[in-house]
C-alpha cells in the first residue's frame, strides 16, 4: 500500500484539495502505433492519449519479432497530431536488434544527425523530447568503448548541434536504482549535460512507484539539481499490463506523485496501444482508460485504502465528480468529501469493466446501478458490493 489508508479500509477522496489540473499523465504508449492507420484515429481519439513513445525516423528496429521495422515517427506523426498527443523519440531504436546492434561512433553520430534532420524537414511539430538510449543499464554496448555516462555526454552534445531547443530525456534505466541514478546525474551535471526530463521504467510491480518517485526527488535535493519533470516511459509487468486493477494502481500513483507522463510497456504486438485493442477492437482495459480520458477539471486528493486506489477528478464548473478505482476483492466503501457544490443530493452512478485480459474484446462498460444519495456536511459515503479485484470501476456523482 502507498500512502495512508482511510479509516476502516475506506478509500477517501477530498475533492476540495486539488493535486493539479487534469492532463491524463498515465495515458501513454510505447510502440502503440505501428503505421499511419494502425490503430485508426477514430479509436484512439476517445482515449485522449497524452504521449507516444515511438522509434526514430528511418530506423531499422524490428520489435518483438516483427519481420519489418514499424512505428517510424515520420509515419505516425499525422495520427499523433490528429489525436493531440506529443511524441518522445526513442533514438536507440535506430539500430536493429535488442540489445542494440552497435556499429561505431561515426555511424551513431550520423544516425543522430539524420533522424533529427528528417523530422525537421518533414515538419514534425509534435516531438516532445529526444531520448538518446533505452535501458542503458543492460543494453549500453561494450563495443562503444566508453561507459554509459561518457556515451550520454557525447550523444547529448551531438543532439544539441541539431536540436538546440528541444528537450533531451534520460537515462531511461530499466528500473529505479538509486546508485545508478546518482552516478548518472553526478556525471551529467559535471559535464553540463543534465536531461531536461528524467526517465526510468517501472516494470517490477505497482507497489514500488511512490517510493521510487520520492527517492528520486530526494536525490535531486541531495545533488543540488533543480526539479525535473519525470517520465515513467515504460510501466507495468507482463502480468499487470492487461489487468485493469493493476494499471489503475500505477496511474493513481503517477497522478498523486506528480509524474509528468507515463507509457504502457510494450510486451506484445505493436499497433494495439499496448493491448488496449485486440483484433482492432477494445479490451476491458480500453474502457478504463476511456473513463480516465473523460475526467475534467482538476485531479483531487485520494487517500488509498489497503487495496483500493484510484484517480479522482472534480469539475466544479461542470458540476461533476469522477473516480476511477480498483483493487479490492469483496465489499468496500468510498468516502467523497468536498462536493457541496453539487447540491444537497447527488445522482451516483457505478460502472465496471472485468479483468478479462488482453485477448477478450469488451464492447463497453457495464452500468451496475444508479440512484440518488443525500450529502451530509458536503460529502457522501458509497458502499460497493462484491468488488472484483482484477476489474476496474467508475463512480460518477452529478447534481440530482
GROMACS .gro file of C-alpha atoms in nm, residues 82-333:
model
  252
   82UNK     CA    1  -0.480   1.433  -3.504
   83UNK     CA    2  -0.527   1.298  -3.151
   84UNK     CA    3  -0.327   1.576  -2.983
   85UNK     CA    4  -0.052   1.350  -2.845
   86UNK     CA    5   0.312   1.452  -2.807
   87UNK     CA    6   0.591   1.220  -2.926
   88UNK     CA    7   0.905   1.105  -2.748
   89UNK     CA    8   1.160   0.965  -2.993
   90UNK     CA    9   1.350   0.656  -2.874
   91UNK     CA   10   1.672   0.717  -3.066
   92UNK     CA   11   1.845   0.388  -2.981
   93UNK     CA   12   1.578   0.211  -3.184
   94UNK     CA   13   1.759   0.341  -3.490
   95UNK     CA   14   1.958   0.018  -3.454
   96UNK     CA   15   1.822  -0.329  -3.518
   97UNK     CA   16   1.837  -0.599  -3.253
   98UNK     CA   17   1.781  -0.593  -2.879
   99UNK     CA   18   2.022  -0.539  -2.712
  100UNK     CA   19   2.102  -0.300  -2.993
  101UNK     CA   20   2.347  -0.388  -3.269
  102UNK     CA   21   2.606  -0.114  -3.222
  103UNK     CA   22   2.821  -0.014  -3.520
  104UNK     CA   23   3.059   0.275  -3.446
  105UNK     CA   24   3.065   0.628  -3.306
  106UNK     CA   25   3.085   0.780  -3.654
  107UNK     CA   26   2.780   0.583  -3.760
  108UNK     CA   27   2.592   0.673  -3.440
  109UNK     CA   28   2.664   1.044  -3.489
  110UNK     CA   29   2.546   1.015  -3.848
  111UNK     CA   30   2.225   0.847  -3.735
  112UNK     CA   31   2.159   1.123  -3.481
  113UNK     CA   32   2.207   1.393  -3.745
  114UNK     CA   33   1.994   1.206  -3.998
  115UNK     CA   34   1.697   1.134  -3.773
  116UNK     CA   35   1.674   1.493  -3.645
  117UNK     CA   36   1.714   1.634  -3.995
  118UNK     CA   37   1.443   1.401  -4.129
  119UNK     CA   38   1.198   1.508  -3.858
  120UNK     CA   39   1.279   1.873  -3.917
  121UNK     CA   40   1.245   1.857  -4.295
  122UNK     CA   41   0.915   1.669  -4.262
  123UNK     CA   42   0.783   1.939  -4.032
  124UNK     CA   43   0.702   1.705  -3.743
  125UNK     CA   44   0.589   1.950  -3.478
  126UNK     CA   45   0.478   1.704  -3.211
  127UNK     CA   46   0.818   1.578  -3.092
  128UNK     CA   47   0.829   1.647  -2.721
  129UNK     CA   48   1.172   1.500  -2.641
  130UNK     CA   49   1.468   1.315  -2.790
  131UNK     CA   50   1.561   1.010  -2.582
  132UNK     CA   51   1.921   0.901  -2.652
  133UNK     CA   52   1.917   0.544  -2.520
  134UNK     CA   53   1.679   0.281  -2.384
  135UNK     CA   54   1.764   0.071  -2.076
  136UNK     CA   55   2.136   0.153  -2.080
  137UNK     CA   56   2.187  -0.032  -1.752
  138UNK     CA   57   2.197  -0.351  -1.961
  139UNK     CA   58   2.185  -0.250  -2.330
  140UNK     CA   59   2.470   0.002  -2.348
  141UNK     CA   60   2.723  -0.174  -2.578
  142UNK     CA   61   3.072  -0.256  -2.457
  143UNK     CA   62   3.176  -0.207  -2.820
  144UNK     CA   63   3.121   0.167  -2.771
  145UNK     CA   64   3.444   0.165  -2.572
  146UNK     CA   65   3.327   0.408  -2.303
  147UNK     CA   66   3.092   0.380  -2.005
  148UNK     CA   67   2.735   0.497  -2.049
  149UNK     CA   68   2.792   0.820  -1.857
  150UNK     CA   69   3.050   0.929  -2.114
  151UNK     CA   70   2.840   0.795  -2.401
  152UNK     CA   71   2.547   1.002  -2.273
  153UNK     CA   72   2.754   1.322  -2.273
  154UNK     CA   73   2.883   1.260  -2.626
  155UNK     CA   74   2.532   1.186  -2.752
  156UNK     CA   75   2.378   1.480  -2.567
  157UNK     CA   76   2.623   1.722  -2.725
  158UNK     CA   77   2.565   1.578  -3.072
  159UNK     CA   78   2.187   1.615  -3.036
  160UNK     CA   79   2.231   1.974  -2.923
  161UNK     CA   80   2.408   2.059  -3.251
  162UNK     CA   81   2.090   1.985  -3.448
  163UNK     CA   82   1.816   2.031  -3.185
  164UNK     CA   83   1.930   2.317  -2.963
  165UNK     CA   84   1.589   2.390  -2.815
  166UNK     CA   85   1.416   2.054  -2.774
  167UNK     CA   86   1.415   1.853  -2.453
  168UNK     CA   87   1.652   1.560  -2.409
  169UNK     CA   88   1.518   1.277  -2.192
  170UNK     CA   89   1.709   1.017  -1.995
  171UNK     CA   90   1.860   0.797  -1.870
  172UNK     CA   91   1.564   0.555  -1.918
  173UNK     CA   92   1.705   0.288  -1.690
  174UNK     CA   93   1.512  -0.039  -1.693
  175UNK     CA   94   1.429   0.010  -1.325
  176UNK     CA   95   1.480   0.256  -1.043
  177UNK     CA   96   1.823   0.219  -0.883
  178UNK     CA   97   1.943   0.494  -0.650
  179UNK     CA   98   2.315   0.431  -0.702
  180UNK     CA   99   2.285   0.418  -1.082
  181UNK     CA  100   2.084   0.737  -1.090
  182UNK     CA  101   2.322   0.917  -0.854
  183UNK     CA  102   2.622   0.819  -1.069
  184UNK     CA  103   2.446   0.926  -1.390
  185UNK     CA  104   2.321   1.261  -1.262
  186UNK     CA  105   2.653   1.346  -1.099
  187UNK     CA  106   2.842   1.288  -1.425
  188UNK     CA  107   2.580   1.464  -1.636
  189UNK     CA  108   2.577   1.767  -1.408
  190UNK     CA  109   2.956   1.796  -1.412
  191UNK     CA  110   2.953   1.787  -1.794
  192UNK     CA  111   2.667   2.034  -1.832
  193UNK     CA  112   2.455   1.760  -1.987
  194UNK     CA  113   2.167   1.708  -1.745
  195UNK     CA  114   1.849   1.580  -1.912
  196UNK     CA  115   1.558   1.819  -1.923
  197UNK     CA  116   1.326   1.526  -1.846
  198UNK     CA  117   1.435   1.240  -1.618
  199UNK     CA  118   1.310   0.894  -1.706
  200UNK     CA  119   1.317   0.537  -1.586
  201UNK     CA  120   1.091   0.231  -1.609
  202UNK     CA  121   0.856   0.077  -1.352
  203UNK     CA  122   0.821  -0.287  -1.456
  204UNK     CA  123   0.851  -0.465  -1.122
  205UNK     CA  124   0.513  -0.411  -0.961
  206UNK     CA  125   0.295  -0.110  -0.888
  207UNK     CA  126   0.386  -0.121  -0.519
  208UNK     CA  127   0.723   0.045  -0.591
  209UNK     CA  128   0.610   0.359  -0.768
  210UNK     CA  129   0.551   0.602  -0.481
  211UNK     CA  130   0.875   0.515  -0.303
  212UNK     CA  131   1.080   0.536  -0.621
  213UNK     CA  132   0.948   0.879  -0.722
  214UNK     CA  133   1.006   1.016  -0.373
  215UNK     CA  134   1.359   0.870  -0.369
  216UNK     CA  135   1.433   1.049  -0.695
  217UNK     CA  136   1.310   1.382  -0.560
  218UNK     CA  137   1.530   1.335  -0.253
  219UNK     CA  138   1.828   1.264  -0.481
  220UNK     CA  139   1.769   1.589  -0.671
  221UNK     CA  140   1.786   1.779  -0.343
  222UNK     CA  141   2.099   1.590  -0.239
  223UNK     CA  142   2.278   1.676  -0.564
  224UNK     CA  143   2.154   2.034  -0.586
  225UNK     CA  144   1.962   1.973  -0.909
  226UNK     CA  145   1.651   2.176  -0.985
  227UNK     CA  146   1.338   1.957  -1.003
  228UNK     CA  147   1.296   1.790  -1.340
  229UNK     CA  148   0.977   1.656  -1.498
  230UNK     CA  149   0.957   1.279  -1.456
  231UNK     CA  150   0.869   1.037  -1.735
  232UNK     CA  151   0.799   0.676  -1.641
  233UNK     CA  152   0.838   0.575  -2.000
  234UNK     CA  153   0.753   0.209  -1.955
  235UNK     CA  154   0.521   0.079  -1.686
  236UNK     CA  155   0.353  -0.248  -1.580
  237UNK     CA  156   0.491  -0.602  -1.587
  238UNK     CA  157   0.365  -0.869  -1.826
  239UNK     CA  158   0.120  -0.997  -1.565
  240UNK     CA  159  -0.012  -0.647  -1.495
  241UNK     CA  160  -0.036  -0.467  -1.827
  242UNK     CA  161  -0.375  -0.614  -1.922
  243UNK     CA  162  -0.528  -0.620  -1.573
  244UNK     CA  163  -0.738  -0.304  -1.524
  245UNK     CA  164  -0.691  -0.304  -1.147
  246UNK     CA  165  -0.313  -0.325  -1.169
  247UNK     CA  166  -0.263  -0.049  -1.424
  248UNK     CA  167  -0.510   0.166  -1.230
  249UNK     CA  168  -0.277   0.144  -0.930
  250UNK     CA  169   0.010   0.271  -1.145
  251UNK     CA  170  -0.192   0.559  -1.286
  252UNK     CA  171  -0.323   0.662  -0.943
  253UNK     CA  172   0.031   0.696  -0.809
  254UNK     CA  173   0.159   0.880  -1.117
  255UNK     CA  174  -0.109   1.141  -1.063
  256UNK     CA  175  -0.058   1.166  -0.688
  257UNK     CA  176   0.322   1.190  -0.706
  258UNK     CA  177   0.338   1.448  -0.985
  259UNK     CA  178   0.480   1.237  -1.268
  260UNK     CA  179   0.466   1.429  -1.599
  261UNK     CA  180   0.391   1.136  -1.830
  262UNK     CA  181   0.397   0.757  -1.841
  263UNK     CA  182   0.378   0.495  -2.119
  264UNK     CA  183   0.228   0.148  -2.106
  265UNK     CA  184   0.500  -0.113  -2.160
  266UNK     CA  185   0.535  -0.286  -2.496
  267UNK     CA  186   0.531  -0.661  -2.436
  268UNK     CA  187   0.336  -0.794  -2.733
  269UNK     CA  188   0.212  -0.665  -3.070
  270UNK     CA  189   0.284  -0.314  -3.199
  271UNK     CA  190  -0.012  -0.106  -3.306
  272UNK     CA  191  -0.251  -0.228  -3.034
  273UNK     CA  192  -0.197   0.059  -2.788
  274UNK     CA  193  -0.008  -0.199  -2.583
  275UNK     CA  194  -0.300  -0.437  -2.551
  276UNK     CA  195  -0.586  -0.189  -2.523
  277UNK     CA  196  -0.701  -0.335  -2.855
  278UNK     CA  197  -0.729  -0.693  -2.980
  279UNK     CA  198  -0.810  -0.758  -3.345
  280UNK     CA  199  -0.865  -0.383  -3.372
  281UNK     CA  200  -1.138  -0.371  -3.107
  282UNK     CA  201  -1.131  -0.264  -2.740
  283UNK     CA  202  -1.043  -0.484  -2.447
  284UNK     CA  203  -1.165  -0.417  -2.092
  285UNK     CA  204  -0.861  -0.200  -2.017
  286UNK     CA  205  -0.950   0.030  -2.307
  287UNK     CA  206  -1.266   0.133  -2.125
  288UNK     CA  207  -1.079   0.205  -1.803
  289UNK     CA  208  -0.853   0.446  -1.992
  290UNK     CA  209  -1.162   0.590  -2.161
  291UNK     CA  210  -1.304   0.673  -1.816
  292UNK     CA  211  -0.971   0.833  -1.728
  293UNK     CA  212  -0.982   1.032  -2.052
  294UNK     CA  213  -1.332   1.156  -1.973
  295UNK     CA  214  -1.226   1.320  -1.647
  296UNK     CA  215  -1.232   1.700  -1.649
  297UNK     CA  216  -1.146   1.980  -1.411
  298UNK     CA  217  -0.881   1.901  -1.150
  299UNK     CA  218  -0.724   1.585  -1.016
  300UNK     CA  219  -0.806   1.584  -0.644
  301UNK     CA  220  -0.662   1.414  -0.339
  302UNK     CA  221  -0.718   1.040  -0.296
  303UNK     CA  222  -0.614   0.855   0.019
  304UNK     CA  223  -0.598   0.488  -0.085
  305UNK     CA  224  -0.736   0.205   0.122
  306UNK     CA  225  -0.540  -0.110   0.197
  307UNK     CA  226  -0.611  -0.247  -0.153
  308UNK     CA  227  -0.828   0.010  -0.330
  309UNK     CA  228  -0.676   0.308  -0.507
  310UNK     CA  229  -0.794   0.542  -0.776
  311UNK     CA  230  -0.782   0.866  -0.970
  312UNK     CA  231  -1.043   1.128  -0.883
  313UNK     CA  232  -1.134   1.445  -1.069
  314UNK     CA  233  -1.371   1.722  -0.967
  315UNK     CA  234  -1.502   1.972  -1.218
  316UNK     CA  235  -1.660   2.247  -1.009
  317UNK     CA  236  -1.767   2.447  -1.313
  318UNK     CA  237  -1.914   2.145  -1.487
  319UNK     CA  238  -2.056   2.017  -1.158
  320UNK     CA  239  -1.936   1.661  -1.194
  321UNK     CA  240  -1.716   1.426  -0.994
  322UNK     CA  241  -1.548   1.110  -1.129
  323UNK     CA  242  -1.347   0.842  -0.952
  324UNK     CA  243  -1.180   0.556  -1.141
  325UNK     CA  244  -1.079   0.297  -0.884
  326UNK     CA  245  -0.981  -0.067  -0.842
  327UNK     CA  246  -0.803  -0.326  -0.633
  328UNK     CA  247  -1.028  -0.465  -0.360
  329UNK     CA  248  -1.195  -0.805  -0.351
  330UNK     CA  249  -1.541  -0.811  -0.194
  331UNK     CA  250  -1.732  -0.530  -0.031
  332UNK     CA  251  -1.575  -0.185   0.002
  333UNK     CA  252  -1.665   0.175   0.067
   0.00000   0.00000   0.00000
